Amino acid sequence: MKLTVGQQRALEAICDTFAPADEGWPSAAEMGVARAIAEALPDPAVTGRPEQLLQLLNIWDSRLHSLFAIRRTAAFSALPAEERLRVLLSWADSVLAQRRGAFQALRKAIGYLYVMLPGAHGTASPVWEKFGYPGPLGVQRPAAARALRVTVPQRDLELTADVCVVGSGAGGGTVAAVLAAAGKDVIVLEAGGYYDDADFDGAELKGFYNLYADRGFASTADRSVGLLAGECVGGGTVVNYTTSFRTPDDVRAEWAAAGVPWFTSEEYTRSLDAVCERLHVNLEHNRVSAREEVLRRGLRSLGWHVDAMPRNVLGCDQGKVCGYCGLGCAIGAKQSTAKTFLLDAQNAGARIFADTRAMRINIATGAATGVEARTKDGHRVTVRCKAVVVACGAIHTPALLLRSGLRNAHIGRHLHLHPVSNVSGVFDEEIRPWEGTMQAIYSDEHCRMTGNYGVKYETTALQPVIAAAVLPWREPRQYRALLEKLAHTSGIGVLLRDRDGGRVTVDRTGWPVTHYALSAFDRAHLRKGFHGAARILEAAGARLIYSPHAKFCCYEPGRRGSHETFTRDMDAAGWSSGQLALFSFHIMGSARMGSSPRSSATNPEGQTWEARNLYVMDGSSFPSASGVNPMISIEAIAHRNAEALAKHL
Ligand SMILES: Cc1cc2nc3c(=O)[nH]c(=O)nc-3n(C[C@H](O)[C@H](O)[C@H](O)COP(=O)(O)OP(=O)(O)OC[C@H]3O[C@@H](n4cnc5c(N)ncnc54)[C@H](O)[C@@H]3O)c2cc1C
C-alpha cells in the first residue's frame, strides 16, 4: 500500500537504524526493506481493519515521541544514530507489553526482509554472501506434472454437493478423501493458491508469500508470538517439517476422560494406522545433519533421551534440498495432503476450488445448508449442501463459526500453541544449518516436568528467515556478528506443551484476533527447557550460547559465564510477552470436542452443539494440546469423524 511521506520517512529511518550500511553490509534501505514492508501491508481502506504498524508510523517521527522515549525534542529521523538506537531500545525494554510487542513486530519485519530479499534483479543478496548462504537452490523438477486439477473460479458460481469441506490442510484433505471414498459428492474450498513441485524453488520470500497465512507475518494481537500456518492447497502439510508422531497413549487417555471416549478405542487406533499408512510414515529417512549432530552429541554426552523421528516422506534426499522443506518439498518427497488424501478425494470425484475463502456458513432452522465464499478476485461462490465440515485451522475455524452467528462460549477459547523458540550455539566447525534432514531426531528428556507437561527438544533447519526470527537485536554490529556466524550455528528448539490456553475472537470485519500469554505454570516449564537446551549445546562443545530474549543473554562455556549466570540473565531479561521471541507452528484446540456444550464447542463427532450438519474436523478439535507435533493426530481425528459422518449421511 502507499504510505504517506511521513510514514515513509519514519519507516526508512527505523530500517536504517536497525541495519545501516557498514563494513560491506548493505543498509536495509539499499535492500529495499522499507519498500517491501509497505508493499506487504494490507490497506485498511480495503480490509476495513486498522493496521497497527501504520498507526505506529504516524507518531514515530514526531518530536513528542522522541521526548517521551529519550527526552529529546528532535524528530526520530533527525536524531544521530546512537540516539535513534536508544529510542528503539526504549521500546524493546519498555515496561508496557504493548510497546515491547511493537518492537518485536518491527524487529521481525525488518529482520526477515533484510535476509529474505534477493539482490538487485533477482541476483543473490549481498547479505547472504556475508554469511555464506547459497540462496535458493532453484526448481528441482521443472517438468513435474501437477498432481491435482484445481479450479480457480473466474466468475460467480452456484454449486451443489453433499458435503462442502472448508480448508484443504491436514484435517480438510483427510475428510475430503474419506467422504469421497464413501461415494459422497464433495466440494473443497481453499483460501490459498495451488503450488506444486515445479513451483518450489526454495526462495524464502516467494515461499512465504505464496504458501503461508499472512505471508508468514501472522502473530498474536500483542505481537508476542509469531503464528506460522500454511495457506495453500494442502495447508500446513505442504510447508511442514514431516515429523509424524502418533497421539501418545497418555494424551489419548486424557482426551477420552475429557469427554471423547473413542480416543482410547480400537477405532481411533485404526484411524491412526490408516493415516500413517497413506502418508508413508517411516523411520528410514533419518540421516542426521551437521545441525542435528550437535543435538545428538550433546544428548549422548549428558546421557539424555534421544530417538529417531518418524517422518512422512518417500524418497527424501535428506541433504541440501531437505533443508528448504518449509518452502515446499522441491523433489516431491513430502507426503502432504496435496500428494495423498486430496489426490484420493479427487480420484473419487471431489472438486477442489482454490483462492476461494469461505466468508459465512448459511444456517437455517438450526442446520447448516451451505457456504458463501469469495475468490481473491472478488467472485461469489455459493455452495448448497447437506453438511459443512469446517477445517480452516485453529485460527480461522473459530473465526468462521463466530462470523456465521454461532455463540457457544467455547468457540475460540482453549487455544493452544505449543510455543517454541531456539537456544542457539556457535561452534568451531562449519554446520551450514540451512541444510540436511528437517527433523531426524528428537529428545523427550524433559517432556514430563509436571505430569505429562514439559518440553520436547527438536531442531529446525535455519534458513535465514528462521534464524532471524530468533536472533536478538540490541544494535546493528552485534546483530551482524551473530548473523556472520550463522554457518557455524545450530539451534535447539524448545517445544512447550502448554496447559493454559489463549483465545481467538473476531474484529468487527469478522477477521480473527488471537490473544495469548504464557501462564506462570507454562512459563516455568519453558524456562527449564531453555536451561536444558543450553546444557545440550554446552555438552556438544558450543563456544557461544545465546537465548532469543530481547535483552542479549549469552555465555561462553569455560571462558565467560556459566549456565547458572545464563539462567540468571534470562530471568532478569524476563519471560513475559514481548521479552523473548516465541513462535507457534502448532495451532490447536479453539473449537474443542467434548461431552457437553458447557465445556466444549462440538460433540465427540465434531458436530457443533448449535447447528446440525455443521462439523469441525481440524486442529481446533483437540481437547487440549497434543504434546507432540499434531499433524497425525489431526488427520486421524478427521479420518475417524469423517467415517462417522459418511455413515450418518
Ligand atoms: C512451518 C510448519 C512446520 C510444521 N511442522 C510440523 C511437523 O513436522 N509435524 C507436525 O505434526 N506438524 C507440523 N506443523 C503443524 C501442522 O502442519 C499443522 O498442525 C496442521 O497442518 C494443521 O492442520 P489443520 O487442518 O488444522 O489446518 P491447516 O493444515 O493449516 O489447513 C487449514 C487450511 O484452511 C484454509 N483456510 C483458512 N481459512 C479458510 C476459509 N475461510 N475458507 C477456505 N479455506 C480456508 C487455509 O488456507 C489452510 O490451507 C507445522 C506447521 C508449520 C506451519
XYZ file of C-alpha atoms and ligand atoms in Angstrom:
702
model
C 0.000 0.000 0.000
C 1.094 3.618 -0.488
C 2.491 5.254 2.640
C 2.257 8.968 3.406
C 5.516 10.930 3.182
C 5.730 10.995 6.990
C 5.111 7.248 7.337
C 7.699 6.521 4.628
C 10.325 8.740 6.307
C 9.724 7.113 9.687
C 9.905 3.580 8.277
C 13.121 4.252 6.360
C 14.730 5.798 9.427
C 13.763 2.784 11.561
C 15.081 0.359 8.903
C 18.413 2.137 8.694
C 18.780 2.300 12.455
C 18.200 -1.420 12.548
C 20.659 -2.170 9.723
C 22.767 0.764 8.461
C 25.388 0.275 5.724
C 28.630 -0.802 7.410
C 31.750 -2.851 6.645
C 30.448 -4.144 3.341
C 26.942 -4.871 4.667
C 24.229 -3.114 2.651
C 21.755 -0.984 4.574
C 18.169 -2.136 4.989
C 17.124 0.772 2.754
C 19.504 -0.349 0.000
C 17.994 -3.823 0.255
C 14.528 -2.310 -0.313
C 13.230 -3.405 3.103
C 11.052 -0.327 3.709
C 9.518 -0.646 0.236
C 8.836 -4.369 0.747
C 7.166 -3.734 4.123
C 4.953 -1.055 2.574
C 4.022 -3.380 -0.303
C 3.143 -6.200 2.098
C 0.939 -4.077 4.370
C -2.784 -4.628 3.905
C -4.596 -1.401 3.042
C -7.060 -0.524 5.870
C -9.305 1.154 3.284
C -9.737 -2.258 1.628
C -9.760 -4.574 4.667
C -11.743 -2.274 6.956
C -9.268 -3.211 9.727
C -6.861 -0.711 11.335
C -3.205 -1.566 10.635
C -1.172 -1.226 13.819
C 2.121 -0.564 12.037
C 0.648 2.407 10.177
C -0.657 3.836 13.447
C 2.833 3.449 14.913
C 4.490 5.122 11.912
C 2.086 8.056 12.226
C 3.517 9.007 15.607
C 7.066 7.686 15.217
C 8.715 10.747 13.677
C 7.008 13.291 15.932
C 9.104 15.285 18.405
C 6.714 14.255 21.123
C 7.670 10.619 20.569
C 11.418 11.336 20.999
C 10.642 13.447 24.048
C 8.595 10.666 25.562
C 11.152 7.945 24.653
C 14.531 9.580 25.424
C 13.792 13.179 26.470
C 14.980 14.694 23.166
C 12.807 17.059 21.169
C 14.047 16.287 17.641
C 12.174 14.070 15.182
C 13.463 10.473 15.140
C 14.748 10.805 11.548
C 16.782 13.881 12.568
C 18.469 12.199 15.566
C 22.049 10.893 15.387
C 22.387 7.101 15.041
C 23.132 6.404 18.716
C 20.075 8.367 19.847
C 17.858 6.533 17.366
C 19.231 3.308 18.815
C 18.171 4.433 22.290
C 14.657 5.133 21.041
C 14.360 1.626 19.600
C 15.707 0.056 22.798
C 13.260 2.080 24.878
C 10.528 0.171 23.052
C 12.352 -3.176 23.343
C 12.766 -2.818 27.108
C 9.534 -0.993 27.894
C 7.529 -1.984 30.955
C 4.468 -1.954 28.695
C 3.849 -5.258 26.892
C 2.184 -3.392 24.021
C 5.353 -1.376 23.296
C 7.611 -4.429 23.609
C 5.286 -6.208 21.194
C 5.514 -3.325 18.724
C 9.318 -3.512 18.889
C 9.210 -7.267 18.250
C 6.944 -6.674 15.246
C 9.436 -4.174 13.813
C 12.414 -6.432 14.582
C 10.770 -9.334 12.823
C 9.507 -7.425 9.781
C 12.849 -5.700 9.148
C 14.984 -8.686 10.168
C 13.010 -11.124 7.998
C 13.069 -8.965 4.907
C 16.707 -7.968 5.331
C 17.754 -11.618 4.963
C 14.888 -12.691 2.698
C 15.003 -10.180 -0.139
C 17.139 -11.139 -3.129
C 19.696 -8.714 -4.574
C 19.026 -6.360 -7.483
C 17.204 -8.003 -10.431
C 16.785 -11.276 -8.535
C 20.515 -11.883 -8.067
C 21.993 -13.349 -4.881
C 21.592 -10.992 -1.953
C 24.795 -9.276 -0.759
C 23.527 -10.073 2.759
C 23.622 -13.837 2.019
C 27.221 -13.511 0.823
C 28.194 -12.134 4.233
C 27.290 -15.380 5.981
C 27.854 -17.885 3.196
C 24.235 -18.760 2.463
C 23.974 -20.066 -1.119
C 20.431 -18.731 -1.641
C 17.592 -20.773 -3.122
C 18.644 -23.980 -4.886
C 16.093 -23.440 -7.669
C 13.343 -25.664 -9.050
C 14.440 -29.326 -8.980
C 11.601 -30.851 -11.027
C 10.604 -28.231 -13.617
C 8.698 -30.741 -15.747
C 6.821 -32.398 -12.869
C 3.134 -32.777 -13.664
C 0.687 -31.256 -11.194
C -0.959 -33.917 -9.109
C -4.314 -32.137 -8.754
C -6.856 -30.486 -11.041
C -7.775 -27.378 -9.117
C -10.319 -24.763 -10.200
C -9.911 -21.052 -9.533
C -13.382 -19.611 -10.241
C -13.322 -16.914 -12.925
C -16.972 -15.854 -12.437
C -19.697 -16.080 -9.806
C -20.660 -19.724 -9.194
C -23.605 -21.537 -7.620
C -22.745 -25.125 -6.740
C -24.385 -28.067 -5.010
C -22.785 -31.011 -3.226
C -23.429 -33.496 -0.432
C -20.660 -32.005 1.704
C -18.674 -28.790 1.498
C -15.265 -29.092 3.193
C -13.762 -25.705 4.043
C -9.946 -25.856 4.104
C -7.694 -28.427 2.433
C -4.970 -28.938 5.049
C -4.356 -31.836 7.424
C -7.988 -32.011 8.564
C -9.837 -30.932 5.412
C -7.767 -33.017 2.987
C -8.362 -36.181 5.029
C -12.104 -35.534 5.419
C -12.475 -34.981 1.669
C -10.798 -38.325 0.893
C -12.878 -40.350 3.368
C -16.191 -38.823 2.283
C -15.448 -39.075 -1.442
C -14.402 -42.723 -0.995
C -17.778 -43.319 0.675
C -19.477 -42.090 -2.501
C -20.362 -38.580 -1.307
C -20.290 -35.627 -3.675
C -17.617 -33.401 -2.090
C -16.548 -29.815 -2.739
C -13.368 -28.479 -1.118
C -12.978 -24.699 -0.762
C -9.441 -23.457 -0.081
C -8.492 -19.818 0.595
C -4.909 -20.224 -0.662
C -3.488 -20.989 -4.109
C -2.263 -24.249 -5.608
C 1.505 -24.786 -5.857
C 3.387 -27.990 -6.577
C 6.909 -29.346 -7.140
C 7.562 -27.287 -10.280
C 6.849 -24.091 -8.300
C 9.066 -24.858 -5.297
C 12.437 -23.175 -5.812
C 13.447 -22.694 -2.167
C 13.219 -18.880 -2.311
C 12.119 -17.667 1.109
C 10.320 -14.513 0.030
C 8.264 -16.243 -2.662
C 7.625 -19.258 -0.445
C 6.346 -17.183 2.473
C 4.182 -15.025 0.221
C 2.618 -17.943 -1.675
C 2.324 -20.631 0.963
C 1.867 -19.064 4.421
C -1.033 -17.319 6.150
C -0.472 -13.543 6.214
C 2.703 -14.175 4.180
C 4.353 -15.612 7.282
C 3.848 -12.424 9.340
C 0.788 -13.551 11.352
C 1.057 -13.119 15.096
C -0.919 -12.796 18.297
C -2.604 -9.421 18.841
C 0.196 -8.255 21.148
C 2.794 -9.473 18.602
C 4.460 -11.660 21.216
C 4.009 -14.997 19.425
C 4.557 -15.389 15.671
C 1.952 -17.730 14.158
C 3.079 -19.930 11.284
C 0.370 -21.701 9.298
C 0.065 -22.863 5.710
C -2.347 -21.091 3.378
C -2.372 -23.023 0.125
C -3.912 -26.205 -1.286
C -2.731 -28.777 1.270
C -2.468 -26.151 4.043
C 0.151 -26.780 6.702
C 1.003 -30.212 5.276
C 2.747 -28.572 2.292
C 5.132 -26.470 4.383
C 5.502 -28.608 7.472
C 8.604 -30.465 8.558
C 7.249 -34.047 8.120
C 7.535 -35.056 11.765
C 4.866 -37.703 12.222
C 4.145 -38.646 15.823
C 1.048 -40.668 16.680
C -1.086 -39.324 19.537
C 0.652 -40.534 22.737
C -1.323 -43.034 24.838
C -1.446 -40.782 27.919
C -2.857 -37.925 25.816
C -5.431 -40.301 24.317
C -6.495 -41.275 27.841
C -6.660 -37.605 28.861
C -8.810 -36.719 25.836
C -11.121 -39.679 26.461
C -11.569 -38.509 30.059
C -12.308 -35.001 28.747
C -15.481 -36.318 27.095
C -14.415 -38.048 23.860
C -14.400 -41.749 24.814
C -13.416 -43.049 21.371
C -9.875 -41.688 21.781
C -8.922 -44.854 23.688
C -10.800 -47.155 21.312
C -9.521 -49.572 18.669
C -11.441 -47.446 16.178
C -9.104 -44.473 16.725
C -6.072 -46.769 16.585
C -7.327 -47.953 13.180
C -7.617 -44.332 12.007
C -4.058 -43.616 13.198
C -2.887 -46.735 11.308
C -4.782 -45.739 8.156
C -3.340 -42.231 8.168
C 0.234 -43.378 8.853
C -0.025 -45.921 6.065
C -1.379 -43.433 3.500
C 1.282 -40.887 4.462
C 4.058 -43.489 4.295
C 5.226 -42.658 7.816
C 8.587 -44.389 8.278
C 11.894 -44.438 10.156
C 14.030 -44.880 7.063
C 14.781 -41.222 6.335
C 16.686 -40.186 9.446
C 20.150 -39.192 8.275
C 21.425 -36.800 10.940
C 22.650 -33.472 9.535
C 25.556 -31.452 10.957
C 22.926 -29.258 12.637
C 21.361 -32.242 14.410
C 24.703 -33.894 15.107
C 25.088 -31.147 17.694
C 21.806 -32.183 19.329
C 22.748 -35.882 19.250
C 26.272 -35.269 20.569
C 25.005 -33.101 23.419
C 22.227 -35.525 24.394
C 24.517 -38.543 24.316
C 27.195 -36.894 26.365
C 24.605 -35.943 29.002
C 23.107 -39.445 28.867
C 19.711 -37.975 27.931
C 16.943 -39.491 25.827
C 17.350 -39.314 22.033
C 15.378 -41.159 19.375
C 14.700 -41.248 15.638
C 11.823 -39.195 14.285
C 9.013 -40.857 12.308
C 8.616 -38.906 9.026
C 6.022 -38.876 6.222
C 8.361 -38.879 3.241
C 9.099 -41.080 0.238
C 12.479 -40.680 -1.458
C 13.589 -37.743 0.718
C 17.159 -36.708 -0.208
C 17.972 -35.851 3.458
C 20.603 -33.499 2.110
C 20.826 -29.970 0.753
C 17.299 -29.804 -0.693
C 15.716 -31.125 2.501
C 16.675 -28.022 4.465
C 14.370 -25.975 2.212
C 11.356 -28.189 3.113
C 9.456 -25.351 4.835
C 9.132 -23.661 1.430
C 7.556 -26.749 -0.171
C 9.365 -30.004 -0.990
C 11.033 -29.429 -4.375
C 11.531 -33.144 -5.036
C 8.002 -34.245 -4.204
C 9.089 -36.440 -1.289
C 6.837 -34.908 1.372
C 3.540 -36.749 1.645
C 1.322 -33.685 2.112
C -2.443 -33.953 1.688
C -1.905 -32.450 -1.801
C 0.061 -35.625 -2.657
C -2.136 -38.097 -0.788
C -5.639 -37.522 0.564
C -6.648 -34.682 -1.787
C -5.493 -36.810 -4.721
C -7.594 -39.726 -3.434
C -10.546 -37.366 -2.984
C -10.206 -36.023 -6.499
C -9.889 -39.529 -7.955
C -13.168 -40.360 -6.218
C -14.870 -37.325 -7.772
C -14.255 -34.469 -5.312
C -13.964 -30.947 -6.764
C -11.298 -28.599 -5.380
C -11.586 -24.809 -5.587
C -8.532 -22.686 -4.730
C -8.144 -18.963 -3.964
C -11.694 -19.222 -2.574
C -12.290 -18.132 1.025
C -15.437 -19.137 2.920
C -16.939 -15.999 4.432
C -20.018 -17.450 6.115
C -21.892 -20.680 6.677
C -25.584 -20.479 5.896
C -27.706 -21.830 8.717
C -31.499 -22.265 8.512
C -33.770 -23.680 11.204
C -30.806 -24.825 13.253
C -28.963 -26.667 10.466
C -26.125 -25.792 8.051
C -27.384 -25.513 4.481
C -24.338 -24.220 2.632
C -21.392 -21.850 2.395
C -20.887 -18.340 0.998
C -17.356 -17.752 -0.303
C -15.366 -15.091 -2.162
C -12.454 -15.588 -4.523
C -9.321 -13.441 -4.384
C -10.670 -11.612 -7.449
C -13.988 -10.932 -5.729
C -16.218 -13.563 -7.388
C -19.009 -15.020 -5.248
C -19.115 -18.768 -4.806
C -22.234 -20.224 -3.198
C -22.387 -23.890 -2.224
C -25.643 -25.578 -1.233
C -25.059 -28.853 0.611
C -26.312 -31.334 3.209
C -23.362 -30.867 5.564
C -20.467 -28.455 6.055
C -17.117 -29.509 7.543
C -15.018 -26.595 8.755
C -11.267 -27.333 8.647
C -9.672 -23.897 8.324
C -7.043 -24.422 11.038
C -7.415 -23.363 14.657
C -7.293 -19.607 13.981
C -9.708 -19.362 11.048
C -12.118 -22.145 12.081
C -13.443 -20.335 15.190
C -13.497 -17.065 13.216
C -15.702 -18.612 10.503
C -18.037 -20.110 13.124
C -18.293 -16.814 15.007
C -18.981 -14.716 11.923
C -21.636 -17.257 10.924
C -23.504 -16.399 14.112
C -22.546 -19.282 16.448
C -22.315 -18.205 20.060
C -21.204 -21.213 22.137
C -18.815 -19.787 24.743
C -16.102 -22.349 23.915
C -15.721 -21.320 20.282
C -12.368 -19.557 20.141
C -11.364 -20.486 23.697
C -8.752 -23.035 24.865
C -6.338 -22.073 22.081
C -3.056 -23.972 22.442
C 0.081 -23.001 20.570
C 2.966 -25.262 21.673
C 5.060 -22.056 21.950
C 8.582 -22.716 20.712
C 11.894 -20.934 20.412
C 15.556 -21.734 19.937
C 18.507 -21.520 22.250
C 21.403 -21.103 19.820
C 25.006 -22.279 19.941
C 28.003 -21.211 17.879
C 30.595 -23.915 17.149
C 34.123 -24.084 15.765
C 33.089 -26.425 12.969
C 31.087 -25.390 9.936
C 27.476 -26.565 10.265
C 25.580 -24.902 7.402
C 22.339 -25.173 9.411
C 20.120 -24.476 6.405
C 20.944 -27.936 5.003
C 20.052 -31.505 5.898
C 17.124 -33.623 7.045
C 14.407 -31.446 8.544
C 13.972 -33.291 11.829
C 15.683 -36.683 12.037
C 15.899 -36.987 15.836
C 14.322 -35.569 18.999
C 14.541 -35.814 22.767
C 11.794 -36.356 25.332
C 14.172 -35.983 28.282
C 12.107 -33.164 29.797
C 8.615 -33.860 28.455
C 7.310 -34.757 31.923
C 8.195 -31.859 34.167
C 4.750 -31.792 35.798
C 2.632 -34.827 34.915
C 2.797 -35.045 31.117
C 3.538 -31.341 30.717
C 7.028 -30.253 29.727
C 9.097 -29.707 26.593
C 10.403 -31.628 23.595
C 13.790 -30.824 22.096
C 13.833 -30.694 18.293
C 15.799 -28.688 15.737
C 14.734 -26.875 12.581
C 16.732 -26.015 9.503
C 17.987 -22.466 9.976
C 17.072 -20.859 6.698
C 17.992 -17.168 7.122
C 14.482 -16.060 7.974
C 14.063 -18.749 10.642
C 17.472 -17.757 12.040
C 16.492 -14.065 12.007
C 13.291 -14.902 13.850
C 15.222 -15.862 16.991
C 18.198 -13.531 16.599
C 18.302 -10.905 19.352
C 18.856 -7.312 18.213
C 20.415 -4.729 20.536
C 22.451 -2.827 17.965
C 23.463 -3.492 14.349
C 27.081 -4.621 14.898
C 26.226 -7.233 17.495
C 23.320 -8.460 15.345
C 25.525 -8.828 12.304
C 28.285 -10.505 14.294
C 25.760 -13.239 15.169
C 24.452 -13.406 11.600
C 28.014 -13.726 10.291
C 28.391 -16.849 12.434
C 25.225 -18.467 11.076
C 27.163 -21.104 9.107
C 28.653 -22.238 12.455
C 25.380 -22.063 14.418
C 22.836 -24.664 15.474
C 19.668 -24.040 17.463
C 17.931 -26.354 19.910
C 14.177 -25.863 19.620
C 12.330 -25.980 22.950
C 8.743 -27.009 22.167
C 6.391 -26.476 25.091
C 3.233 -28.496 25.767
C 1.127 -25.606 27.068
C -1.552 -26.374 29.643
C -3.214 -22.954 29.780
C -4.705 -21.601 26.610
C -5.399 -18.369 24.785
C -8.383 -17.253 22.757
C -9.455 -16.344 19.210
C -12.038 -13.582 18.815
C -13.126 -11.678 15.713
C -12.862 -7.979 14.959
C -15.761 -6.019 13.518
C -14.943 -7.258 9.999
C -15.035 -10.882 11.175
C -11.266 -11.345 10.909
C -9.602 -13.413 13.669
C -7.742 -11.740 16.521
C -5.540 -14.067 18.592
C -4.913 -13.480 22.300
C -2.260 -15.463 24.121
C 0.076 -15.083 27.093
C 2.058 -17.775 28.895
C 0.736 -18.664 32.338
C 3.135 -18.947 35.282
C 2.814 -22.771 35.057
C 3.796 -22.845 31.374
C 6.488 -20.181 31.760
C 8.243 -22.266 34.420
C 8.463 -25.221 32.015
C 9.745 -23.078 29.167
C 12.409 -21.648 31.467
C 13.594 -25.132 32.459
C 13.571 -26.100 28.791
C 15.847 -23.193 27.853
C 18.201 -24.221 30.623
C 18.164 -27.809 29.288
C 18.824 -26.650 25.724
C 21.844 -24.653 26.911
C 23.182 -27.749 28.677
C 22.822 -29.766 25.460
C 24.712 -27.111 23.475
C 27.411 -26.835 26.121
C 27.839 -30.623 26.257
C 28.135 -30.602 22.447
C 31.030 -28.119 22.633
C 29.421 -24.763 21.791
C 31.728 -21.736 22.110
C 28.912 -19.200 22.493
C 25.354 -19.872 23.668
C 22.569 -17.298 23.468
C 18.823 -17.093 24.004
C 16.145 -15.314 21.907
C 15.444 -12.728 24.633
C 15.014 -9.073 23.696
C 17.878 -8.345 26.125
C 21.000 -10.167 24.976
C 21.619 -13.189 27.242
C 24.670 -15.293 26.459
C 27.653 -17.143 27.862
C 30.855 -18.678 26.559
C 31.314 -22.065 28.279
C 34.634 -22.287 30.104
C 35.525 -18.693 29.207
C 32.863 -16.237 30.269
C 29.802 -17.021 32.355
C 28.126 -20.363 33.008
C 24.705 -21.790 32.581
C 23.884 -20.544 36.071
C 24.700 -16.946 35.071
C 22.864 -17.563 31.792
C 19.714 -18.608 33.658
C 20.048 -15.586 35.960
C 20.440 -13.286 32.950
C 17.386 -14.808 31.270
C 15.358 -14.353 34.461
C 16.436 -10.719 34.592
C 15.511 -10.284 30.911
C 12.079 -11.725 31.724
C 9.692 -14.355 30.444
C 6.661 -12.190 29.799
C 5.062 -11.250 26.480
C 7.469 -9.442 24.168
C 10.512 -10.146 26.366
C 11.555 -13.082 24.208
C 10.825 -14.242 20.669
C 8.243 -17.039 20.617
C 6.601 -18.809 17.706
C 3.880 -21.320 17.104
C 3.889 -23.931 14.373
C 1.165 -25.983 16.111
C -2.164 -24.161 16.494
C -4.831 -26.226 18.277
C -7.893 -26.543 20.465
C -10.032 -23.453 19.709
C -13.260 -25.361 18.915
C -12.684 -28.393 21.055
C -14.667 -31.621 21.176
C -16.292 -32.685 24.423
C -19.303 -34.183 26.083
C -21.360 -31.059 26.704
C -21.921 -27.543 25.352
C -20.930 -26.329 28.821
C -17.343 -27.493 28.279
C -16.812 -27.714 24.511
C -17.707 -26.329 21.089
C -18.624 -29.635 19.401
C -19.740 -33.131 20.333
C -17.318 -36.081 20.027
C -18.302 -36.499 16.351
C -17.236 -32.900 15.675
C -20.796 -31.582 15.193
C -21.313 -28.125 16.664
C -23.714 -28.012 19.589
C -25.643 -25.166 17.973
C -26.146 -26.157 14.345
C -26.897 -29.599 12.965
C -24.864 -30.767 9.950
C -22.097 -28.333 10.811
C -18.854 -30.060 11.805
C -15.310 -29.122 12.819
C -12.503 -31.535 11.896
C -9.067 -29.960 12.198
C -6.542 -28.860 14.817
C -9.297 -26.855 16.539
C -10.904 -30.141 17.626
C -8.180 -31.118 20.152
C -9.468 -31.215 23.754
C -6.044 -29.890 24.865
C -2.524 -29.573 23.431
C -1.300 -32.838 21.885
C 2.208 -32.518 23.328
C 3.601 -33.938 20.073
C 3.699 -32.382 16.618
C -0.002 -32.534 15.753
C -0.431 -33.447 12.065
C -1.013 -37.188 12.519
C -3.499 -36.624 15.369
C -5.413 -34.060 13.277
C -5.613 -36.412 10.311
C -6.620 -39.375 12.478
C -9.408 -37.359 14.154
C -10.577 -36.176 10.726
C -10.414 -39.761 9.443
C -12.437 -41.131 12.366
C -15.074 -38.406 12.344
C -15.407 -38.279 8.543
C -16.158 -42.031 8.605
C -18.840 -41.374 11.229
C -20.264 -38.548 9.122
C -20.301 -40.692 5.960
C -22.385 -43.289 7.832
C -24.685 -40.596 9.216
C -25.283 -39.048 5.780
C 6.321 -24.455 9.100
C 5.499 -25.519 9.788
C 6.094 -26.717 10.155
C 5.348 -27.703 10.790
N 5.916 -28.920 11.035
C 5.152 -29.932 11.505
C 5.658 -31.253 11.599
O 6.796 -31.522 11.250
N 4.851 -32.222 12.108
C 3.560 -31.967 12.517
O 2.885 -32.875 13.010
N 3.047 -30.720 12.399
C 3.792 -29.720 11.873
N 3.256 -28.486 11.685
C 1.856 -28.281 12.082
C 0.859 -28.911 11.125
O 1.235 -28.737 9.790
C -0.498 -28.280 11.391
O -0.803 -28.510 12.754
C -1.604 -28.839 10.544
O -1.351 -28.662 9.179
C -2.900 -28.137 10.914
O -3.944 -28.791 10.262
P -5.358 -28.083 10.135
O -6.208 -28.955 9.295
O -5.823 -27.714 11.493
O -5.051 -26.704 9.400
P -4.180 -26.401 8.072
O -3.357 -27.561 7.661
O -3.479 -25.124 8.385
O -5.277 -26.181 6.986
C -6.225 -25.145 7.049
C -6.487 -24.688 5.627
O -7.683 -23.910 5.619
C -7.501 -22.801 4.753
N -8.457 -21.767 5.165
C -8.393 -20.948 6.237
N -9.499 -20.178 6.285
C -10.260 -20.512 5.224
C -11.520 -20.064 4.737
N -12.230 -19.136 5.393
N -12.004 -20.600 3.581
C -11.300 -21.571 2.917
N -10.111 -22.023 3.340
C -9.604 -21.517 4.492
C -6.057 -22.420 4.936
O -5.579 -21.686 3.825
C -5.390 -23.793 5.065
O -4.962 -24.283 3.823
C 3.987 -27.475 11.077
C 3.376 -26.271 10.718
C 4.133 -25.295 10.071
C 3.465 -24.008 9.680
